[in-house]
Coordinates of C-alpha atoms and ligand atoms in Angstrom, one line a residue:
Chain A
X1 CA 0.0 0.0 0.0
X2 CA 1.3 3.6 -0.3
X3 CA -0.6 6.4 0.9
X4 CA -0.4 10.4 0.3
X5 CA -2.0 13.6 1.1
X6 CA -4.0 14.8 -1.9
X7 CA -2.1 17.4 -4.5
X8 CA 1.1 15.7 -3.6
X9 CA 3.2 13.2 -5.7
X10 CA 2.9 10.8 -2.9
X11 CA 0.6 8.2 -4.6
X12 CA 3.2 5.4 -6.2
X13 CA 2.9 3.1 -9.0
X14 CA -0.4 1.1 -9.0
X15 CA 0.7 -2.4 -8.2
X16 CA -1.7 -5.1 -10.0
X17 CA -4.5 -5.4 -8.2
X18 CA -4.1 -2.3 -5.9
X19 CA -7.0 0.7 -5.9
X20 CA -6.8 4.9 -6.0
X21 CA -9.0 5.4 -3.0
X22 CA -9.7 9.3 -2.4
X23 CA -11.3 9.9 0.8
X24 CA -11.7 12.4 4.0
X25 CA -10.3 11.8 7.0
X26 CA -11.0 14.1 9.9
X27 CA -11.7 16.8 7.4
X28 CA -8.4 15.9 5.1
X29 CA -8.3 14.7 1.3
X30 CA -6.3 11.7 1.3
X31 CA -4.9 9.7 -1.8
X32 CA -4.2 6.2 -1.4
X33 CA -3.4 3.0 -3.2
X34 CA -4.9 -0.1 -1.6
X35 CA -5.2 -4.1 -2.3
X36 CA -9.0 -4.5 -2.5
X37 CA -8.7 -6.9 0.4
X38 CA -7.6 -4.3 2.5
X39 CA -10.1 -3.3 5.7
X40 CA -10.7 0.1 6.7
X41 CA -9.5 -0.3 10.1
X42 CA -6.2 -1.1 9.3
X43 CA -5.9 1.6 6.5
X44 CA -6.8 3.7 9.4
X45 CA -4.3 2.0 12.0
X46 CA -1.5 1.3 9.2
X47 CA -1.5 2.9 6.1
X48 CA -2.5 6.8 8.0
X49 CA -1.1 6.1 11.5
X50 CA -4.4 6.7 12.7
X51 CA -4.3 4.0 16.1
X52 CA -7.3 5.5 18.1
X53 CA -9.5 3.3 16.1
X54 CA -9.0 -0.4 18.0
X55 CA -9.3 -3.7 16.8
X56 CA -11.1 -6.0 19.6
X57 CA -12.9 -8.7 18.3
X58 CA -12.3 -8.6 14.5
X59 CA -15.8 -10.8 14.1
X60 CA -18.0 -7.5 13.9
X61 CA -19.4 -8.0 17.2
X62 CA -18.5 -5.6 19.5
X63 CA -18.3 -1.8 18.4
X64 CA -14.1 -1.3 19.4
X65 CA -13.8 -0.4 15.8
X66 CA -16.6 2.0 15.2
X67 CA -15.9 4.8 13.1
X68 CA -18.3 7.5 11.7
X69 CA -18.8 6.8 7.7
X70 CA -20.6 10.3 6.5
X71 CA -21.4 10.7 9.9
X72 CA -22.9 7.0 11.0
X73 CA -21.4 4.6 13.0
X74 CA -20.2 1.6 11.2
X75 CA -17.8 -1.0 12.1
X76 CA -14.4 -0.5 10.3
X77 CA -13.7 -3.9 10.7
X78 CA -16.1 -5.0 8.7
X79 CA -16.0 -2.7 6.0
X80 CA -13.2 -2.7 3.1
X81 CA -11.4 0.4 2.3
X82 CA -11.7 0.9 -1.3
X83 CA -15.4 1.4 0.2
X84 CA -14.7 4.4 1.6
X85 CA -13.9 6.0 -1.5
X86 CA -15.3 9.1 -2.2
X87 CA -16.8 9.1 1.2
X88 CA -15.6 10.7 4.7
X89 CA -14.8 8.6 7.4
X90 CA -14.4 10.7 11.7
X91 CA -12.3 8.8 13.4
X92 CA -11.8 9.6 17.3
X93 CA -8.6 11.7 16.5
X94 CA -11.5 13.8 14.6
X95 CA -13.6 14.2 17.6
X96 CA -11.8 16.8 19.3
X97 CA -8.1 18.1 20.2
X98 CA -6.6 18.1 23.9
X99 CA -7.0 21.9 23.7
X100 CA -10.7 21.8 22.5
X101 CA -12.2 18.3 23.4
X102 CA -15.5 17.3 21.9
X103 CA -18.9 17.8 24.3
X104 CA -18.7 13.8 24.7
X105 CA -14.9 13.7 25.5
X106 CA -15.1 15.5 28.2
X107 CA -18.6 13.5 29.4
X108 CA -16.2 10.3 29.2
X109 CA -13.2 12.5 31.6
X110 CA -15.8 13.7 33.7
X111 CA -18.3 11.3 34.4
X112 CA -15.4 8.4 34.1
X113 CA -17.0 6.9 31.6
X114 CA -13.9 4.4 30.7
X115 CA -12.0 2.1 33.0
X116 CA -9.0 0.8 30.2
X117 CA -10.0 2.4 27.8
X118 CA -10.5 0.2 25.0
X119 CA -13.8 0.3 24.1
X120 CA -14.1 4.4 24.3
X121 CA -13.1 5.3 20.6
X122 CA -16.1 3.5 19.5
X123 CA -18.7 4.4 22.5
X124 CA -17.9 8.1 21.6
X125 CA -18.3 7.9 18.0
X126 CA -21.4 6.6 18.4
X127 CA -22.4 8.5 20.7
X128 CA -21.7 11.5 18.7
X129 CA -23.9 10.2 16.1
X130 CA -26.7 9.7 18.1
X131 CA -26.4 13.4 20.1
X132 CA -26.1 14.9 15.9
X133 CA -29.4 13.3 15.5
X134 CA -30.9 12.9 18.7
X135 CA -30.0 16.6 20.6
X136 CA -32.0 15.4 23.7
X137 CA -32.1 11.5 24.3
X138 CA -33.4 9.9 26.7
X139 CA -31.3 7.5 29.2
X140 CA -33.4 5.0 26.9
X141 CA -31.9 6.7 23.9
X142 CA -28.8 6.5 25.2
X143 CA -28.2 2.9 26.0
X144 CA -30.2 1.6 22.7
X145 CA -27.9 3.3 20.4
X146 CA -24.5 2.2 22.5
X147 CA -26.4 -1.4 22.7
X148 CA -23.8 -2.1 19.7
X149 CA -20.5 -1.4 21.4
X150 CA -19.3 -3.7 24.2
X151 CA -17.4 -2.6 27.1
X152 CA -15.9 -5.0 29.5
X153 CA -15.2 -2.7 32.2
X154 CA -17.6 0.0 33.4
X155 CA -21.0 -2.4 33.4
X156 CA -22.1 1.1 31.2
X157 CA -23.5 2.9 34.0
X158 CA -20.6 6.1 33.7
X159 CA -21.2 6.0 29.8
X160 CA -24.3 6.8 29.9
X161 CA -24.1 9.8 32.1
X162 CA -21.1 10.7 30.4
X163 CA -23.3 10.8 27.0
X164 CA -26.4 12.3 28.9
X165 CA -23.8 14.7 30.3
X166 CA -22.5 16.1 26.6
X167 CA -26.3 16.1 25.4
X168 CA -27.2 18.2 28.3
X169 CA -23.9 20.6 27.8
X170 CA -24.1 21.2 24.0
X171 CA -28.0 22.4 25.0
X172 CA -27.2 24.4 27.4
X173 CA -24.1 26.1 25.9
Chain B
X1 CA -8.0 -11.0 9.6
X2 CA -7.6 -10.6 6.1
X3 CA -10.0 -11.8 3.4
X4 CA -8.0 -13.6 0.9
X5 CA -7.4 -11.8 -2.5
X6 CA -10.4 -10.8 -5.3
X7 CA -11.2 -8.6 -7.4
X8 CA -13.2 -5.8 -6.6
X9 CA -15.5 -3.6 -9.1
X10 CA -17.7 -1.0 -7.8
X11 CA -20.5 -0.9 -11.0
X12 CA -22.1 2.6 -11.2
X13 CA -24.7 0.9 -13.1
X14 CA -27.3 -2.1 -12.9
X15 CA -26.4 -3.3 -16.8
X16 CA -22.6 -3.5 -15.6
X17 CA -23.5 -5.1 -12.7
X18 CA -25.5 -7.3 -13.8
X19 CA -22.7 -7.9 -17.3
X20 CA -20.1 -8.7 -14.6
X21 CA -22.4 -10.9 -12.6
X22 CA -23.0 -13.0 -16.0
X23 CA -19.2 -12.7 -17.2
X24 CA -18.0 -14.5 -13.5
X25 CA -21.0 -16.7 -12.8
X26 CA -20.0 -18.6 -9.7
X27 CA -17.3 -17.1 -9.1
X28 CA -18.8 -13.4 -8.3
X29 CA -20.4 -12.4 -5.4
X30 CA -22.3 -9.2 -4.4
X31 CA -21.3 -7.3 -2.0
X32 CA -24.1 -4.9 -0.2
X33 CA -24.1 -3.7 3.3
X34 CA -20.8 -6.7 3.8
X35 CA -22.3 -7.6 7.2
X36 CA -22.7 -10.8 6.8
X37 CA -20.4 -11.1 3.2
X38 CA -17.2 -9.2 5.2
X39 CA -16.9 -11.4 8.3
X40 CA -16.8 -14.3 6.0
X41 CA -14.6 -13.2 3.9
X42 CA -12.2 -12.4 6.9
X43 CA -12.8 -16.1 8.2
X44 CA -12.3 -17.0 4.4
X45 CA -15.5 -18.8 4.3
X46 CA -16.1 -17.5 1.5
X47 CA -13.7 -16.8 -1.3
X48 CA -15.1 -15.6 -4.6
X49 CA -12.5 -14.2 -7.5
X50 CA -14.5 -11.2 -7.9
X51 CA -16.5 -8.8 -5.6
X52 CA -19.3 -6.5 -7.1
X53 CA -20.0 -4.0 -4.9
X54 CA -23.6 -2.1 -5.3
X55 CA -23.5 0.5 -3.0
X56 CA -22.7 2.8 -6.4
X57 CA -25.2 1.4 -8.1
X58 CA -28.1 4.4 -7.7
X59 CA -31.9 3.1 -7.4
X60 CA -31.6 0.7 -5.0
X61 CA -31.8 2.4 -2.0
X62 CA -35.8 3.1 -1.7
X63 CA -38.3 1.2 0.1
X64 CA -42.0 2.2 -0.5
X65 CA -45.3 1.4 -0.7
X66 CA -47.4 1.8 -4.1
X67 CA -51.0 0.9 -4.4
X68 CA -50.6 -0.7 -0.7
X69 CA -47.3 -3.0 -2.0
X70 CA -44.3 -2.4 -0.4
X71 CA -41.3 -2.6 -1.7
X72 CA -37.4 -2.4 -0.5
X73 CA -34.7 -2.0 -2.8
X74 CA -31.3 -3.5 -2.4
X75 CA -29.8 -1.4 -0.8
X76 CA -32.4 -0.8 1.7
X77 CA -30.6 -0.7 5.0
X78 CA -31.9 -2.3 8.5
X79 CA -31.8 1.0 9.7
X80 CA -34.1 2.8 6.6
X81 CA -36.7 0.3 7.6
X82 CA -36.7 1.1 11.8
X83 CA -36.8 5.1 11.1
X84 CA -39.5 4.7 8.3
X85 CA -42.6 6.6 8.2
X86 CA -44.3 4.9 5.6
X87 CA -44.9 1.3 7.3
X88 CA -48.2 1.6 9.2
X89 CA -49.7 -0.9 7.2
X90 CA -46.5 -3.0 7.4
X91 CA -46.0 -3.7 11.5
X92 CA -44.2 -6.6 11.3
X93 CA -41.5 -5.4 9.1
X94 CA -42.1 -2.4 11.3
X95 CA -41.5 -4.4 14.4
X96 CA -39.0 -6.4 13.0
X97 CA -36.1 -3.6 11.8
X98 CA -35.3 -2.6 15.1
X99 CA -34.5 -6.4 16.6
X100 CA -32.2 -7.3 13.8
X101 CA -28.1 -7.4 14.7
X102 CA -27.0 -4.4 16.7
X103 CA -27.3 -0.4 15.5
X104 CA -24.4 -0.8 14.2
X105 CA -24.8 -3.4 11.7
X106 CA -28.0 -1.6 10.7
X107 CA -26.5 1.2 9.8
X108 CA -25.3 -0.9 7.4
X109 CA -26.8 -4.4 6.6
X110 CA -29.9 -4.8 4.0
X111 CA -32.3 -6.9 4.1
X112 CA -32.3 -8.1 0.8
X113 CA -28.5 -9.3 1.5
X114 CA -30.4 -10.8 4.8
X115 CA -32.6 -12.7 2.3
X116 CA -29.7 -14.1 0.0
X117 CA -27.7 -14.5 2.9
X118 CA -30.4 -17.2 3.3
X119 CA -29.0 -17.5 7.1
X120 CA -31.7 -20.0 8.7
X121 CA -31.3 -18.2 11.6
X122 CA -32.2 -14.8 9.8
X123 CA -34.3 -12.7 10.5
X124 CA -36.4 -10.7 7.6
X125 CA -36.7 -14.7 5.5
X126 CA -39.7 -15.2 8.5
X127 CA -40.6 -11.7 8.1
X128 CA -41.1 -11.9 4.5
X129 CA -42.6 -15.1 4.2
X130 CA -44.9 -14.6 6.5
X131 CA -46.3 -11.5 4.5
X132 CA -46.3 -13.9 1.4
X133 CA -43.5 -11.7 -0.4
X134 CA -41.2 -12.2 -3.3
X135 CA -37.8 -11.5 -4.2
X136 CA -37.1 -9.7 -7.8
X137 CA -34.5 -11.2 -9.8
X138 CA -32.4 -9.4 -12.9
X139 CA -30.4 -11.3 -14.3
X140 CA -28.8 -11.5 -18.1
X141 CA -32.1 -12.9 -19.1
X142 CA -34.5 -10.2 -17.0
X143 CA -36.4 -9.9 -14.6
X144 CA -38.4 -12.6 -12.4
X145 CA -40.3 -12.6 -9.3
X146 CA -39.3 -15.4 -7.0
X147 CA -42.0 -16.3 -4.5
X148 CA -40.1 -15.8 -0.4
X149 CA -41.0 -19.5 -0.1
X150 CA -39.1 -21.2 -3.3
X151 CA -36.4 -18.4 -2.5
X152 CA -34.1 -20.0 0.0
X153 CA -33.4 -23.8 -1.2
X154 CA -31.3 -24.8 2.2
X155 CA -28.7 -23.3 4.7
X156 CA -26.4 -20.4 3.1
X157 CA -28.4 -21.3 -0.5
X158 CA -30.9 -19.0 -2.4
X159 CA -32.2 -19.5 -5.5
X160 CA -30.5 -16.8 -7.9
X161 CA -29.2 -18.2 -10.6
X162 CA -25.6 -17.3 -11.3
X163 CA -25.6 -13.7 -13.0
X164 CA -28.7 -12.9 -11.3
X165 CA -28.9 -10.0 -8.7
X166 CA -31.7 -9.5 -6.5
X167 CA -33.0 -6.3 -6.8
X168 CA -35.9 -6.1 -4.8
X169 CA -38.0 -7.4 -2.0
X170 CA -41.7 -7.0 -2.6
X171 CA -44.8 -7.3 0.1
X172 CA -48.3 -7.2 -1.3
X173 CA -51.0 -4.8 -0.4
X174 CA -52.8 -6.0 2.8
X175 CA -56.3 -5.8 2.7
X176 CA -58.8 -5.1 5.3
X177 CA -57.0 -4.1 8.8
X178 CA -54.1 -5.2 9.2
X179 CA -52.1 -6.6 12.6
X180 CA -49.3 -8.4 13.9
X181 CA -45.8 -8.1 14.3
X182 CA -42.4 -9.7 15.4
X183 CA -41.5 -11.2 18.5
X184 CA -37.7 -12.4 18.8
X185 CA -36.2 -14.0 22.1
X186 CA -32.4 -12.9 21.9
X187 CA -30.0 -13.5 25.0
X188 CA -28.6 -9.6 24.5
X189 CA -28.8 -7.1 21.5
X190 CA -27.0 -8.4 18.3
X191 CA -27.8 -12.0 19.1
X192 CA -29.5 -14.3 16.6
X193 CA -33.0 -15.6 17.9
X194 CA -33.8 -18.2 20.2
X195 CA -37.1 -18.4 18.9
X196 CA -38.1 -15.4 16.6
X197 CA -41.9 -15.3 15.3
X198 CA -43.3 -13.8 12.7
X199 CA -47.2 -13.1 12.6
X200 CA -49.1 -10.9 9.7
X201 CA -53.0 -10.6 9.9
X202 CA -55.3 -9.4 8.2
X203 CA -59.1 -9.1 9.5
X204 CA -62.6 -8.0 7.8
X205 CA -64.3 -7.0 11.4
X206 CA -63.1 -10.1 13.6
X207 CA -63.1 -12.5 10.7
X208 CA -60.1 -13.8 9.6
X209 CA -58.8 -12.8 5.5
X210 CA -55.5 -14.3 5.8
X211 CA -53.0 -15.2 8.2
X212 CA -49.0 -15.8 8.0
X213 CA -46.8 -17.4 10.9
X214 CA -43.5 -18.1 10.2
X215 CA -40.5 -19.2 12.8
X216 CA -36.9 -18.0 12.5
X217 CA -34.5 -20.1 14.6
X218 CA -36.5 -23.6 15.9
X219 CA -35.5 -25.7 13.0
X220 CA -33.4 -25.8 10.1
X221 CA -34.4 -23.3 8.5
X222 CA -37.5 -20.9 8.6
X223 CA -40.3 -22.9 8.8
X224 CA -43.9 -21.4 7.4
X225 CA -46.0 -22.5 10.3
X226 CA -49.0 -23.1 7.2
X227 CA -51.4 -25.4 9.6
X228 CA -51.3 -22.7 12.5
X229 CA -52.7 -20.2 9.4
X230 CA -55.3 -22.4 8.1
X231 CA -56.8 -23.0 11.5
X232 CA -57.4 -18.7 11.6
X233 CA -58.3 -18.3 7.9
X234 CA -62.0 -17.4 7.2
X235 CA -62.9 -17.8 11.2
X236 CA -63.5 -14.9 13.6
X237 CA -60.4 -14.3 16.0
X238 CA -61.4 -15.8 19.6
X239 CA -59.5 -17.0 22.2
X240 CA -60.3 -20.7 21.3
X241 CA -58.8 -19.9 17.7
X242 CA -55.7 -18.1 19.0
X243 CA -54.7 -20.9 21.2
X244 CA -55.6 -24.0 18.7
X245 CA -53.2 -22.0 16.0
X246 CA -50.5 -20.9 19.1
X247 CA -50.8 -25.2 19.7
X248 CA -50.1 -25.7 16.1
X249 CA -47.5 -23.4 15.2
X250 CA -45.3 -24.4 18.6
X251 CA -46.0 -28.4 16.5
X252 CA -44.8 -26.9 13.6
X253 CA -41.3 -25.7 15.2
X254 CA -38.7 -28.6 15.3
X255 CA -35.9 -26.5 18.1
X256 CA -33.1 -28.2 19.5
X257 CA -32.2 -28.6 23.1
X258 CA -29.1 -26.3 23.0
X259 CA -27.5 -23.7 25.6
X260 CA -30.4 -20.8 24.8
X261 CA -33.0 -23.4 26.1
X262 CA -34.9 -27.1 25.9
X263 CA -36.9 -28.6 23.0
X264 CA -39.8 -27.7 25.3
X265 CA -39.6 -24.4 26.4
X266 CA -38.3 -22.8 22.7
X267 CA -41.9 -24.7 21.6
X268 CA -43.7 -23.0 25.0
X269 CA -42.1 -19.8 23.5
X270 CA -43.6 -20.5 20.1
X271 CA -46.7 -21.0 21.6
X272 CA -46.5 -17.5 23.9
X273 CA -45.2 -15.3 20.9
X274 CA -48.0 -16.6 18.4
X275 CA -50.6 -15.4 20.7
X276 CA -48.9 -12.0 21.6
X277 CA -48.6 -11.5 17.8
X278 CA -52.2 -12.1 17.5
X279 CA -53.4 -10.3 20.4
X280 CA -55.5 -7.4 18.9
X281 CA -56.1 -4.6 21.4
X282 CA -59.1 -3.8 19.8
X283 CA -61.0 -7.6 20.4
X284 CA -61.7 -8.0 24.0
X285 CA -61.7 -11.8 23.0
X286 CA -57.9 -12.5 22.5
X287 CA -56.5 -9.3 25.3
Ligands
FAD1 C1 -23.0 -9.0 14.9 C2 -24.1 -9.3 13.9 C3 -25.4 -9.6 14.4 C4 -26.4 -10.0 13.4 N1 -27.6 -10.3 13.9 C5 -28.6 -10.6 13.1 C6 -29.9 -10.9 13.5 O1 -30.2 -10.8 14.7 N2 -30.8 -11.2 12.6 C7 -30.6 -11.2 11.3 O2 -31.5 -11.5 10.5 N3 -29.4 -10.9 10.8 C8 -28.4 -10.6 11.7 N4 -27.1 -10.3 11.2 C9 -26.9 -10.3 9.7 C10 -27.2 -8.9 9.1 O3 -28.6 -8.8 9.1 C11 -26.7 -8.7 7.7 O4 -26.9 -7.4 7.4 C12 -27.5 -9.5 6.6 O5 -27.5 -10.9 6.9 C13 -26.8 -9.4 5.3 O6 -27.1 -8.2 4.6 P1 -25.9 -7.4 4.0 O7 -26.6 -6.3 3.2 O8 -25.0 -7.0 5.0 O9 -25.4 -8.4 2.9 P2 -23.9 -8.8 2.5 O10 -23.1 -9.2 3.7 O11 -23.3 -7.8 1.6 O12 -24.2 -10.1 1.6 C14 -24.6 -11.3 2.2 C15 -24.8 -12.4 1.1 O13 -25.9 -12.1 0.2 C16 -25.4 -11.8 -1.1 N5 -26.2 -10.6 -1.6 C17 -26.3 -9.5 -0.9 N6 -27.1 -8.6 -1.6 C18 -27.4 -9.3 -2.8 C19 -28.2 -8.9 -3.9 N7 -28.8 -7.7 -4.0 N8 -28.3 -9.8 -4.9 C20 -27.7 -11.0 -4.8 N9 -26.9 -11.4 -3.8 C21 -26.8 -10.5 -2.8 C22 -23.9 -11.6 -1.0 O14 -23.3 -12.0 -2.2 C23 -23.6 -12.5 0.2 O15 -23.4 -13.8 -0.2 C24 -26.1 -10.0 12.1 C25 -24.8 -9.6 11.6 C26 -23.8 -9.3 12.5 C27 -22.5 -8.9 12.0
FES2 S1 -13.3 -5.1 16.1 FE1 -14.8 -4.5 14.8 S2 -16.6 -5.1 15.8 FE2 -15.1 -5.8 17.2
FES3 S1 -13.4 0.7 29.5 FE1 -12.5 -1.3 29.2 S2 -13.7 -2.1 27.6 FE2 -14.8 -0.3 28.1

């Protein structure tokens, strides 16, 4: 695989067999060449350095993985990346900066809504998701749209409030 | 885990589509929403030498209802069909959207992929059976309906012909009012079902126009619970009526004893979910 910022002379040789994939990451044109094969979550982790995005059960079962895909959750596991061509994919480096963290970032800090961490890229994704289409959820609303991602630590209680926590600051602010 | 190597074409059309579905036979597969397709590629289950991906393919992605029929395109996702506004005279596909897989995978999955995934623990092959649907077919010879029950021919196995593409699911205009809905007993979200149950009804007062039952995970494959429908057909909708086609329909079911519960009590579930589908809040008799 080779990979390059768009406008640049990055993008290499296509090897048999390997795809032009033009896509937006986090706001930024990317270029890159990828076997067909090749999943979205490791173009992310691999080919753009982008390791926020974790691998935990590879089967499409339990959310580690989520990324936003034109602004819905999907599992980047279980999607390849030429698919993402032409589309823009939020990962949680996209979600905010450690000078301006996102509503639901600082929910997470806050209400301690992660124990090791694992699962978080994924529960705030998709929480961001829902509070983009849902403003004011419910706790109900809350735990049916997280009901995809699995954490093995909290027992969910601390995501929750850390989700209904964001909702309630980005309406208030 | 990687998928082992294939080629991959994303058609912008359904003619090239469809010309490199007849050009690989066998060896192509389609790739829609990939939530079922992906993971077995990754497990390399499946191999094919070439992968047509849809999801560029415009006109696929509608579901509506015309003249009372409904129908959902291709690439129809879970997800279109649980925020829908147009399914009041559908409930069980209705009911059903929300309790397939996890948000996630909705966001994604189809359920016409559901349908050719012919899974027998699927979901949306009850659904659509029970409502008496039918799959469309293109294919290099054109288009044909397949009836939902000569559509899946075993475990993993639908009946497209190599080069064909499904390119719509189709339910036909209920008449009279219409009830019933999906039940599904899952251990947590995202689980298939222990016993899922499909019910569609259709009533002229308290009488009885038609009636579909079908059962998603107590047997080899769906099973259309057809004895359980005759017993309603053309009678009113008592409580005797119920019960005799809830006794039939848990007959019908052939579960296992497995981990998610006995021979007996996936049957006693059978029973309990054909009722609830039934149940009518507007006839005292059945409440
Ligand atoms: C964690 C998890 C939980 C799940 N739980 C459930 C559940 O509870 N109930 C349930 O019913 N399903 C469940 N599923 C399966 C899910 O519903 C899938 O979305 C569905 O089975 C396949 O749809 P798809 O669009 O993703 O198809 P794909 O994965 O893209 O394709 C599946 C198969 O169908 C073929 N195909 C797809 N579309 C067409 C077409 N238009 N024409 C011809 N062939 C086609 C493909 O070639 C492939 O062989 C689950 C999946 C996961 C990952
Ligand atoms: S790693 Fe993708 S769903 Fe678990
Ligand atoms: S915090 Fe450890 S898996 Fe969720």
């Amino acid at each position: 695989m080779s990979y390059g910022r768009a406008g640049t002379s990055e993008v290499r040789e296509t090897r048999t067999g390997e795809r032009r994939v033009t896509l937006t990451v986090n706001g930024e044109r990317r270029v890159v060449e990828v076997e067909p094969r090749l999943l979205l979550a490791h173009l992310l982790r691999e080919g753009l350095s982008l390791r926020g995005t974790h691998l935990g059960c590879d089967t499409t079962n339990c959310g580690a993985c989520t990324v936003l895909l034109d602004g819905e959750p999907v599992k980047s596991c279980t999607m390849l990346a030429v698919q993402a061509d032409g589309h823009e994919v939020t990962t949680v480096e996209g979600l905010g900066t450690p000078g301006e963290l996102d509503p639901v970032q600082e929910g997470f800090s806050r209400e301690h809504g992660l124990q090791c961490g694992f699962c978080t890229a994924g529960m705030m994704l998709t929480a961001r998701a829902l509070l983009d289409r849902v403003p004011d959820p419910s706790e109900e609303d809350v735990r049916w749209a997280l009901s995809g991602n699995l954490c093995r630590c909290t027992g969910y209680q601390n995501i929750v409030k850390a989700v209904l926590w964001a909702a309630d600051q980005e309406r208030t602010s | 885990m990687y998928p082992s190597r294939f080629r991959y074409e994303a058609p912008h059309s359904l003619d090239e589509a469809r010309s490199l579905l007849a050009q690989y036979g066998d060896e192509a597969k389609v790739l829609a929403g990939g939530q079922s397709l992906v993971p077995l590629l990754k497990l390399r289950f499946a191999a094919p030498e070439l992968l047509v991906d849809i999801n560029g393919v415009p006109g696929l992605g509608h579901h509506r209802v015309e003249a009372g029929v409904l129908r959902v395109g291709a690439l129809c996702r879970h997800v279109d069909l649980e925020r829908s506004s147009v399914l009041a005279r559908h409930p069980l596909v209705a009911s059903a959207a929300p309790l397939i897989a996890d948000p996630i995978v909705r966001n994604r999955g189809t359920l016409v992929g559901s349908l050719c995934h012919a899974d027998p623990q699927g979901d949306w092959a009850s659904v659509l059976l029970a409502l008496g649907g039918h799959v469309v077919a293109e294919g290099p010879h054109g288009r044909r309906p397949i009836p939902m029950a000569e559509f899946t021919l075993g475990p993993f196995q639908n009946a497209l012909r190599p080069g064909e593409i499904a390119v719509e699911a189709v339910a036909p205009a209920p008449r009279g009012q219409v009830s019933g809905r999906y039940l599904k007993l899952e251990r947590r979200v995202g689980d298939f079902a222990t016993v899922g149950v499909a019910v569609a009804l259709e009533t002229d007062g308290d009488r009885v126009v038609r009636a579909g039952i079908a059962l998603t995970g107590v047997g080899p494959h769906t099973i259309a619970a057809t004895a359980a429908e005759q017993a309603l057909v053309g009678r009113p909708l008592t409580a005797a009526t119920v019960e005799e086609a809830a006794q039939l329909a848990a007959e019908a079911s052939r579960p296992k004893g497995d981990h998610r519960g006995s021979v007996a009590y996936k049957r006693h579930v059978v029973a309990t979910f054909v009722r609830r589908g039934l149940a009518r809040t507007d006839l005292e008799a059945v409440a």
